[in-house]
């Protein structure tokens, strides 16, 4: 649809201009027909009748049966008004129905302006689907697809993508609903024309994308068959207000600013203090005690010296050009200090104080945003715990320091969640490249951080807790640029419905819940975690696991019960149990007792010595047809937990030295000794968990989801 002619677009523009000039927020059916015709959206032949005689003449020309619908700018829900009849089969019936429809409409809304009755050719039979668009406050224009007619309200089997959608997006939507099999043909019914249906999704999404003044498009039902598609009913709603434009930054602008934030040479602390218990004291101690090698300049008008560092009365007195100003002063003093930061030319402000929009002080937050924009200062916060940049030995927080350097970047919108992240990292010894609080996100947000961490060589995986997105499209763009290089894990809080914020159409009502986030985050290629612990475990596991090269997963287990549960987990996480070919089956049988079981899972039984585990694991790593291993261990005296852990780690390391890298995860069932064994394995590149068959497979599933999104799965 990118080549849609200017003439076609002009025709639509004239229709929209006339409707908006008339003060209307919806197009009439004839106007909708003009718009759909301009974009090649197939609809039945139709015309407006202002009298019963005209209706009869139109029906005769179209051929019976016909459908008849009231046309009124004030009546959007025609069925509710008794304004729709289908299957009208004779001239006499047309006259009767015309009168009934008009009478019903006047009774429904006495003030409604009745333009006439639309006479419409009956649509050929087919599967009823819905195609529509809505303007989402987070992601802008999105397109929806699902089962249509009354089924859409009952089943809510709908999927969403950003508009405009590509052909591949559209085809994935056809496969993305729970009832996708219906479209492929069931019980002898022929499949629908998938190309025509996908093409219609693309056209509708392009229409909405081309015209900001279109708030919603709702085609329901669309009849899809093997012969093509046709929209039986079209509803187009108009926007009354233009969307508020957010300040935009180019990629290079973001990287330049973020580089100075995350790798500063000089930091100034506004509100630094010698008094223990003050945030300004905690920030200073963390910077100094954490070993930050750059300059640290405290600012406090009532002190000459803070923790052995010369204190300055004002930011303007600080020598040189600091990269970051950390604010540890009450909210009411922030605007004046921020203005000085701007005049000083400091590019980044880290606003720890609370007392802004989160407490209802929206004007105060708007004031600091305006100051920052005036001087070109990027702001992190306010209402945050600060941030860690571990590879720079930078702890600019009032929380406990953290010094385990590694490849995981962790961000959170909430301070409490930030502390949970810190505690998890410490308990599991997870190496991090950064921990960043975002708070109110008055300026810097997830897309800025994604842009930076995507390029940061110290970051191998990014995990983000968020409650909302200020600019969903910017986030998707940043995620799409990052995912091919490294995994992005998102915990989106707030799974409950956003409410009926757009009840003007089926599409709008359905788009008001978490399904939009779910589908579009998946479209962006990020891994959505169902909970906080899963987000943290994915972040910990994904850098450890090698990227799989194919779909064939094999389970090797010492317990039949674990094998069954692991098999269930494989299916639950969208993975594929390999069908073991005869030669590989025979090879496994050479190493397991007669009462064991080859196939998949490979059950070596619980009483086997360490050599049986080692030989079967070696075979699993050696055979190129196997792409990932899931190990199920059962604690016995014959093969104690640490013996299993040491042999597994040794074999995996040996193969990696030979250039054979496959993801290996393990579930260890047994007494408390299995906890130490799991920690040992994790540190050596095998993702292992005690007392659970689900968690290691969930981690493997997350790795596979990223590999597919990144286009790395061959």
CSV table of N, CA and C in Angstrom, one decimal, residues 25-29 32 36 75-80 130-133 214-220 232-238 503-507:
chain,number,residue,atom,x,y,z
A,25,UNK,N,-17.7,13.0,14.6
A,25,UNK,CA,-16.6,12.1,15.0
A,25,UNK,C,-16.8,10.7,14.4
A,26,UNK,N,-17.7,10.6,13.4
A,26,UNK,CA,-17.9,9.3,12.7
A,26,UNK,C,-18.3,9.6,11.3
A,27,UNK,N,-17.9,8.7,10.4
A,27,UNK,CA,-18.3,8.8,9.0
A,27,UNK,C,-19.6,8.0,8.8
A,28,UNK,N,-20.4,8.5,7.9
A,28,UNK,CA,-21.6,7.8,7.5
A,28,UNK,C,-21.2,6.6,6.7
A,29,UNK,N,-22.2,5.7,6.4
A,29,UNK,CA,-21.9,4.5,5.6
A,29,UNK,C,-21.4,4.9,4.2
A,32,UNK,N,-17.9,6.0,4.5
A,32,UNK,CA,-17.0,4.9,4.7
A,32,UNK,C,-16.8,4.1,3.4
A,36,UNK,N,-13.1,3.3,1.8
A,36,UNK,CA,-12.7,1.9,1.5
A,36,UNK,C,-12.4,1.7,0.0
A,75,UNK,N,-26.2,7.9,14.8
A,75,UNK,CA,-26.4,6.6,15.2
A,75,UNK,C,-25.3,5.7,14.7
A,76,UNK,N,-24.4,5.4,15.6
A,76,UNK,CA,-23.2,4.6,15.3
A,76,UNK,C,-23.5,3.1,15.4
A,77,UNK,N,-24.3,2.7,16.4
A,77,UNK,CA,-24.6,1.3,16.6
A,77,UNK,C,-26.0,1.0,16.0
A,78,UNK,N,-26.0,0.7,14.7
A,78,UNK,CA,-27.2,0.6,14.0
A,78,UNK,C,-28.1,-0.6,14.4
A,79,UNK,N,-27.4,-1.7,14.8
A,79,UNK,CA,-28.2,-2.8,15.3
A,79,UNK,C,-28.9,-2.5,16.6
A,80,UNK,N,-28.3,-1.8,17.5
A,80,UNK,CA,-28.9,-1.4,18.8
A,80,UNK,C,-30.2,-0.6,18.5
A,130,UNK,N,-12.9,-10.1,12.1
A,130,UNK,CA,-12.8,-8.7,12.4
A,130,UNK,C,-11.5,-8.2,12.0
A,131,UNK,N,-11.4,-7.1,11.3
A,131,UNK,CA,-10.2,-6.3,11.0
A,131,UNK,C,-10.4,-4.9,11.4
A,132,UNK,N,-9.6,-4.3,12.2
A,132,UNK,CA,-9.8,-2.9,12.6
A,132,UNK,C,-8.5,-2.3,13.1
A,133,UNK,N,-8.6,-1.0,13.3
A,133,UNK,CA,-7.4,-0.3,13.9
A,133,UNK,C,-8.0,0.6,15.0
A,214,UNK,N,-7.9,9.8,11.6
A,214,UNK,CA,-8.7,8.5,11.8
A,214,UNK,C,-8.4,7.9,13.1
A,215,UNK,N,-9.3,7.9,14.0
A,215,UNK,CA,-9.1,7.3,15.3
A,215,UNK,C,-9.2,5.8,15.3
A,216,UNK,N,-10.3,5.3,14.6
A,216,UNK,CA,-10.6,3.9,14.6
A,216,UNK,C,-11.2,3.5,13.3
A,217,UNK,N,-10.8,2.3,12.8
A,217,UNK,CA,-11.5,1.7,11.7
A,217,UNK,C,-12.0,0.3,12.2
A,218,UNK,N,-13.2,0.0,11.9
A,218,UNK,CA,-13.8,-1.3,12.4
A,218,UNK,C,-14.5,-1.9,11.2
A,219,UNK,N,-13.9,-3.0,10.7
A,219,UNK,CA,-14.6,-3.8,9.7
A,219,UNK,C,-15.1,-5.1,10.4
A,220,UNK,N,-16.4,-5.2,10.6
A,220,UNK,CA,-16.9,-6.3,11.3
A,220,UNK,C,-18.4,-6.5,11.0
A,232,UNK,N,-18.5,-6.6,5.2
A,232,UNK,CA,-19.9,-6.3,5.2
A,232,UNK,C,-20.3,-5.0,5.9
A,233,UNK,N,-19.5,-4.6,6.9
A,233,UNK,CA,-19.9,-3.4,7.6
A,233,UNK,C,-18.6,-2.6,7.9
A,234,UNK,N,-18.7,-1.3,7.7
A,234,UNK,CA,-17.5,-0.5,7.9
A,234,UNK,C,-17.9,0.7,8.9
A,235,UNK,N,-17.1,0.8,9.9
A,235,UNK,CA,-17.3,2.0,10.8
A,235,UNK,C,-16.0,2.7,11.0
A,236,UNK,N,-16.0,4.0,10.7
A,236,UNK,CA,-14.8,4.8,10.8
A,236,UNK,C,-15.0,5.9,11.8
A,237,UNK,N,-14.2,6.0,12.9
A,237,UNK,CA,-14.3,7.1,13.9
A,237,UNK,C,-13.2,8.1,13.7
A,238,UNK,N,-13.4,9.3,14.0
A,238,UNK,CA,-12.5,10.4,13.8
A,238,UNK,C,-11.9,10.9,15.1
A,503,UNK,N,-14.9,2.6,23.6
A,503,UNK,CA,-16.0,1.6,23.4
A,503,UNK,C,-16.8,2.0,22.1
A,504,UNK,N,-16.2,2.8,21.3
A,504,UNK,CA,-17.0,3.2,20.1
A,504,UNK,C,-17.0,2.1,19.0
A,505,UNK,N,-16.2,1.1,19.1
A,505,UNK,CA,-16.2,0.0,18.2
A,505,UNK,C,-15.7,-1.2,18.8
A,506,UNK,N,-15.9,-2.4,18.1
A,506,UNK,CA,-15.4,-3.6,18.6
A,506,UNK,C,-13.9,-3.6,18.8
A,507,UNK,N,-13.2,-3.0,17.8
A,507,UNK,CA,-11.8,-2.9,17.9
A,507,UNK,C,-11.3,-2.1,19.1
